[in-house]
Amino acid sequence: MTSSTPEDVDVVLPCLNEAEALPWVLARIPPGWRALVVDNGSTDGSADIARELGATVVHEPRRGFGAACHAGLTAATAGIVCFCDCDASLNPALLVPFVAEVRSGEADLVLGRRRPQGRGAWPVHARAGNLALALMLRRRTGLRLHDLGPLRAARREALLALDLADRRSGYPLEMVVRAADAGWRVTEHDVPYLPRSGASKVTGTWRGTWQAVRDMSRVLAERPAVPAAATAQAQGGSRR
């Protein structure tokens, strides 16, 4: 594989109080790629640490996983944009083959299927909620996915053309639903999922999991209209 340049790939890393995990995560960003750490109101100095470690810091005061992800997407300038959690549960180096698949035109959106490594990596309630959503997604779109995990890659212009609206926990699912509605080729690959650093803001509790499932169920019920540009962007990128 040829080496990448900063213009090729931006990695969006939504961040809320991840000072402990940031050094581990940023040390694993592939050479030449740009890390976009989206600070979502941290109070532990995460933004300063990220900046000191060479990342580009984007500030998003509106709380919400989707708000942070979308702020990173709109701040990105690379042709291909990746997303990865900033809690050391996923290694961003795993995105290299994802990017190669998008760049070659084999897929329009590549997702990581999380495979928990060790006890406590993925709580039972979070796994059950994810499975239920994957089944609902299959009924809604026909996509036979097993996970709606945060590790993913796609072309920036195509993602922007999806006109994603959710700014909470439904954002990752909305991206997949609209991609499916636009006729994108969506693929999924196994990735190791490690015990995260610190407490989860979303799936660490039953309440957080329920909130995420509720947000995502609303996305599935809306049957959003997809702009024609989203289909055209994906098809155009596939022919490159």
Tab-separated table of C-alpha atoms in Angstrom:
chain	number	residue	atom	x	y	z
A	1	MET	CA	0.000	0.000	0.000
A	2	THR	CA	1.275	3.472	-0.802
A	3	SER	CA	1.871	5.859	2.054
A	4	SER	CA	-0.743	8.452	2.920
A	5	THR	CA	-0.414	12.228	3.089
A	6	PRO	CA	-2.209	14.556	5.512
A	7	GLU	CA	-4.664	15.491	2.733
A	8	ASP	CA	-5.680	11.846	2.322
A	9	VAL	CA	-7.166	10.948	5.698
A	10	ASP	CA	-8.574	12.769	8.732
A	11	VAL	CA	-9.470	10.772	11.854
A	12	VAL	CA	-12.305	12.268	13.925
A	13	LEU	CA	-11.939	11.499	17.634
A	14	PRO	CA	-14.911	12.690	19.740
A	15	CYS	CA	-13.540	13.481	23.190
A	16	LEU	CA	-15.088	14.131	26.596
A	17	ASN	CA	-12.632	13.859	29.497
A	18	GLU	CA	-10.252	11.359	27.903
A	19	ALA	CA	-6.951	12.722	29.268
A	20	GLU	CA	-5.851	9.255	30.361
A	21	ALA	CA	-6.535	7.590	27.021
A	22	LEU	CA	-5.360	10.289	24.606
A	23	PRO	CA	-1.618	9.450	24.602
A	24	TRP	CA	-2.353	5.802	23.765
A	25	VAL	CA	-4.843	6.691	21.019
A	26	LEU	CA	-2.833	9.444	19.348
A	27	ALA	CA	0.352	7.336	19.349
A	28	ARG	CA	-1.500	4.862	17.119
A	29	ILE	CA	-2.726	7.260	14.449
A	30	PRO	CA	-1.162	6.011	11.183
A	31	PRO	CA	1.790	8.111	9.944
A	32	GLY	CA	0.735	11.001	7.721
A	33	TRP	CA	-2.892	10.961	8.853
A	34	ARG	CA	-4.355	13.905	10.766
A	35	ALA	CA	-6.010	13.444	14.160
A	36	LEU	CA	-8.994	15.739	14.770
A	37	VAL	CA	-9.776	15.626	18.492
A	38	VAL	CA	-13.216	17.133	19.023
A	39	ASP	CA	-13.387	18.379	22.581
A	40	ASN	CA	-16.987	18.159	23.764
A	41	GLY	CA	-16.640	20.145	26.978
A	42	SER	CA	-13.840	18.305	28.788
A	43	THR	CA	-12.792	19.504	32.221
A	44	ASP	CA	-9.671	17.332	32.620
A	45	GLY	CA	-7.362	19.139	30.215
A	46	SER	CA	-7.992	16.768	27.308
A	47	ALA	CA	-7.811	19.551	24.724
A	48	ASP	CA	-4.416	20.751	25.951
A	49	ILE	CA	-3.023	17.217	26.022
A	50	ALA	CA	-4.268	16.523	22.505
A	51	ARG	CA	-2.729	19.748	21.226
A	52	GLU	CA	0.596	18.995	22.911
A	53	LEU	CA	0.619	15.572	21.265
A	54	GLY	CA	0.223	17.110	17.810
A	55	ALA	CA	-3.504	16.684	17.208
A	56	THR	CA	-5.743	19.343	15.711
A	57	VAL	CA	-8.317	20.305	18.349
A	58	VAL	CA	-11.888	21.224	17.412
A	59	HIS	CA	-14.185	22.608	20.111
A	60	GLU	CA	-17.847	21.595	20.113
A	61	PRO	CA	-19.694	23.091	23.119
A	62	ARG	CA	-22.989	21.374	22.337
A	63	ARG	CA	-22.945	18.109	24.257
A	64	GLY	CA	-23.686	14.902	22.389
A	65	PHE	CA	-21.780	12.152	20.596
A	66	GLY	CA	-23.344	13.104	17.281
A	67	ALA	CA	-22.589	16.783	17.820
A	68	ALA	CA	-18.908	15.974	18.382
A	69	CYS	CA	-18.697	13.605	15.414
A	70	HIS	CA	-20.362	16.053	13.049
A	71	ALA	CA	-18.190	18.932	14.212
A	72	GLY	CA	-15.188	16.805	13.317
A	73	LEU	CA	-16.651	15.914	9.938
A	74	THR	CA	-17.321	19.534	9.042
A	75	ALA	CA	-13.828	20.536	10.194
A	76	ALA	CA	-12.193	17.787	8.122
A	77	THR	CA	-10.565	18.600	4.793
A	78	ALA	CA	-9.254	15.195	3.723
A	79	GLY	CA	-10.802	13.165	0.945
A	80	ILE	CA	-11.443	10.269	3.329
A	81	VAL	CA	-12.666	10.678	6.907
A	82	CYS	CA	-12.470	8.051	9.639
A	83	PHE	CA	-14.138	7.928	13.037
A	84	CYS	CA	-12.769	6.281	16.174
A	85	ASP	CA	-13.610	6.459	19.856
A	86	CYS	CA	-11.068	8.307	21.985
A	87	ASP	CA	-11.211	6.002	25.035
A	88	ALA	CA	-8.469	3.482	24.059
A	89	SER	CA	-11.017	0.743	23.369
A	90	LEU	CA	-10.194	0.760	19.647
A	91	ASN	CA	-6.843	1.087	17.906
A	92	PRO	CA	-7.023	3.699	15.121
A	93	ALA	CA	-4.296	1.828	13.234
A	94	LEU	CA	-6.997	-0.738	12.421
A	95	LEU	CA	-8.441	1.838	10.023
A	96	VAL	CA	-5.652	1.380	7.459
A	97	PRO	CA	-7.374	-1.462	5.531
A	98	PHE	CA	-10.726	0.351	5.882
A	99	VAL	CA	-9.276	3.367	4.078
A	100	ALA	CA	-7.717	1.160	1.415
A	101	GLU	CA	-11.126	-0.405	0.746
A	102	VAL	CA	-12.795	2.990	0.374
A	103	ARG	CA	-9.983	4.407	-1.737
A	104	SER	CA	-10.021	1.438	-4.116
A	105	GLY	CA	-13.773	1.780	-4.639
A	106	GLU	CA	-14.582	-1.634	-3.131
A	107	ALA	CA	-16.854	-0.033	-0.521
A	108	ASP	CA	-18.437	3.325	0.258
A	109	LEU	CA	-18.661	2.874	4.035
A	110	VAL	CA	-16.546	0.449	6.066
A	111	LEU	CA	-17.456	-0.425	9.654
A	112	GLY	CA	-15.645	-2.281	12.412
A	113	ARG	CA	-17.440	-5.172	14.091
A	114	ARG	CA	-16.272	-5.099	17.686
A	115	ARG	CA	-14.919	-8.351	19.124
A	116	PRO	CA	-14.424	-7.902	22.890
A	117	GLN	CA	-11.018	-8.809	24.274
A	118	GLY	CA	-11.055	-9.726	27.948
A	119	ARG	CA	-13.630	-9.322	30.685
A	120	GLY	CA	-15.389	-5.997	30.940
A	121	ALA	CA	-14.571	-4.869	27.406
A	122	TRP	CA	-18.234	-4.810	26.397
A	123	PRO	CA	-20.924	-4.958	29.141
A	124	VAL	CA	-23.757	-7.420	28.596
A	125	HIS	CA	-26.433	-4.718	28.540
A	126	ALA	CA	-24.541	-2.721	25.904
A	127	ARG	CA	-24.031	-5.801	23.752
A	128	ALA	CA	-27.720	-6.722	24.015
A	129	GLY	CA	-28.779	-3.213	23.001
A	130	ASN	CA	-26.415	-3.270	20.036
A	131	LEU	CA	-27.743	-6.654	18.874
A	132	ALA	CA	-31.347	-5.437	19.052
A	133	LEU	CA	-30.474	-2.374	16.962
A	134	ALA	CA	-28.600	-4.460	14.404
A	135	LEU	CA	-31.695	-6.635	13.945
A	136	MET	CA	-33.931	-3.576	13.565
A	137	LEU	CA	-31.475	-2.129	11.061
A	138	ARG	CA	-31.596	-5.356	9.059
A	139	ARG	CA	-35.383	-5.196	8.872
A	140	ARG	CA	-35.283	-1.512	7.926
A	141	THR	CA	-32.509	-1.588	5.304
A	142	GLY	CA	-31.662	-5.197	4.475
A	143	LEU	CA	-28.061	-4.699	5.614
A	144	ARG	CA	-26.818	-7.793	7.425
A	145	LEU	CA	-24.569	-6.025	9.909
A	146	HIS	CA	-23.692	-7.288	13.370
A	147	ASP	CA	-22.524	-4.070	14.982
A	148	LEU	CA	-23.009	-0.308	14.815
A	149	GLY	CA	-19.585	0.433	16.217
A	150	PRO	CA	-17.765	3.763	16.040
A	151	LEU	CA	-14.764	2.612	13.971
A	152	ARG	CA	-15.555	3.538	10.364
A	153	ALA	CA	-14.304	5.155	7.156
A	154	ALA	CA	-15.911	6.853	4.134
A	155	ARG	CA	-15.372	9.729	1.699
A	156	ARG	CA	-15.847	13.142	3.259
A	157	GLU	CA	-17.964	14.728	0.505
A	158	ALA	CA	-20.261	11.714	0.401
A	159	LEU	CA	-20.732	11.820	4.185
A	160	LEU	CA	-21.559	15.518	4.097
A	161	ALA	CA	-24.077	14.874	1.325
A	162	LEU	CA	-25.985	12.502	3.646
A	163	ASP	CA	-27.081	15.633	5.539
A	164	LEU	CA	-27.020	13.885	8.916
A	165	ALA	CA	-29.267	15.552	11.495
A	166	ASP	CA	-28.978	13.573	14.752
A	167	ARG	CA	-26.607	15.093	17.297
A	168	ARG	CA	-26.892	12.513	20.071
A	169	SER	CA	-26.430	8.759	20.219
A	170	GLY	CA	-28.369	8.154	17.006
A	171	TYR	CA	-25.673	9.675	14.787
A	172	PRO	CA	-23.759	6.441	13.992
A	173	LEU	CA	-26.958	4.621	13.084
A	174	GLU	CA	-28.316	7.516	11.032
A	175	MET	CA	-25.122	7.439	8.978
A	176	VAL	CA	-25.640	3.744	8.166
A	177	VAL	CA	-29.370	4.107	7.462
A	178	ARG	CA	-28.907	7.017	5.095
A	179	ALA	CA	-25.968	5.317	3.417
A	180	ALA	CA	-28.130	2.232	2.820
A	181	ASP	CA	-30.990	4.368	1.492
A	182	ALA	CA	-28.549	6.029	-0.902
A	183	GLY	CA	-27.419	2.672	-2.257
A	184	TRP	CA	-23.959	2.706	-0.715
A	185	ARG	CA	-21.952	-0.488	-0.457
A	186	VAL	CA	-21.459	-1.030	3.272
A	187	THR	CA	-18.949	-3.595	4.539
A	188	GLU	CA	-18.042	-4.830	8.009
A	189	HIS	CA	-14.815	-6.310	9.397
A	190	ASP	CA	-13.920	-7.759	12.787
A	191	VAL	CA	-11.793	-5.561	15.065
A	192	PRO	CA	-10.535	-6.242	18.613
A	193	TYR	CA	-12.414	-4.257	21.247
A	194	LEU	CA	-10.439	-3.511	24.415
A	195	PRO	CA	-11.630	-2.471	27.882
A	196	ARG	CA	-12.009	1.282	27.668
A	197	SER	CA	-10.118	3.772	29.787
A	198	GLY	CA	-12.433	5.420	32.339
A	199	ALA	CA	-16.224	5.244	32.525
A	200	SER	CA	-18.377	5.171	29.411
A	201	LYS	CA	-20.558	8.223	28.842
A	202	VAL	CA	-23.127	6.220	26.862
A	203	THR	CA	-23.143	2.457	27.461
A	204	GLY	CA	-21.523	2.251	30.888
A	205	THR	CA	-24.932	1.995	32.572
A	206	TRP	CA	-28.339	0.541	31.780
A	207	ARG	CA	-29.714	4.091	31.685
A	208	GLY	CA	-27.073	5.223	29.202
A	209	THR	CA	-27.667	2.164	27.033
A	210	TRP	CA	-31.426	2.731	27.099
A	211	GLN	CA	-30.941	6.362	26.066
A	212	ALA	CA	-28.749	5.264	23.152
A	213	VAL	CA	-31.255	2.617	22.045
A	214	ARG	CA	-34.082	5.172	22.270
A	215	ASP	CA	-32.153	7.694	20.158
A	216	MET	CA	-31.345	5.072	17.551
A	217	SER	CA	-34.865	3.624	17.498
A	218	ARG	CA	-36.127	7.106	16.677
A	219	VAL	CA	-33.728	7.264	13.742
A	220	LEU	CA	-35.025	3.941	12.416
A	221	ALA	CA	-38.633	5.098	12.741
A	222	GLU	CA	-38.104	8.354	10.839
A	223	ARG	CA	-37.234	6.761	7.492
A	224	PRO	CA	-35.226	9.850	6.489
A	225	ALA	CA	-35.164	11.122	2.942
A	226	VAL	CA	-31.669	10.976	1.468
A	227	PRO	CA	-30.487	13.828	-0.768
A	228	ALA	CA	-29.740	12.693	-4.320
A	229	ALA	CA	-26.263	14.145	-3.909
A	230	ALA	CA	-25.421	11.412	-1.405
A	231	THR	CA	-25.937	8.728	-4.030
A	232	ALA	CA	-24.038	10.667	-6.653
A	233	GLN	CA	-21.107	11.361	-4.323
A	234	ALA	CA	-20.714	7.727	-3.344
A	235	GLN	CA	-20.936	6.508	-6.932
A	236	GLY	CA	-18.483	9.141	-8.079
A	237	GLY	CA	-16.014	8.167	-5.383
A	238	SER	CA	-16.309	4.491	-6.279
A	239	ARG	CA	-15.202	5.158	-9.832
A	240	ARG	CA	-12.029	6.931	-8.795
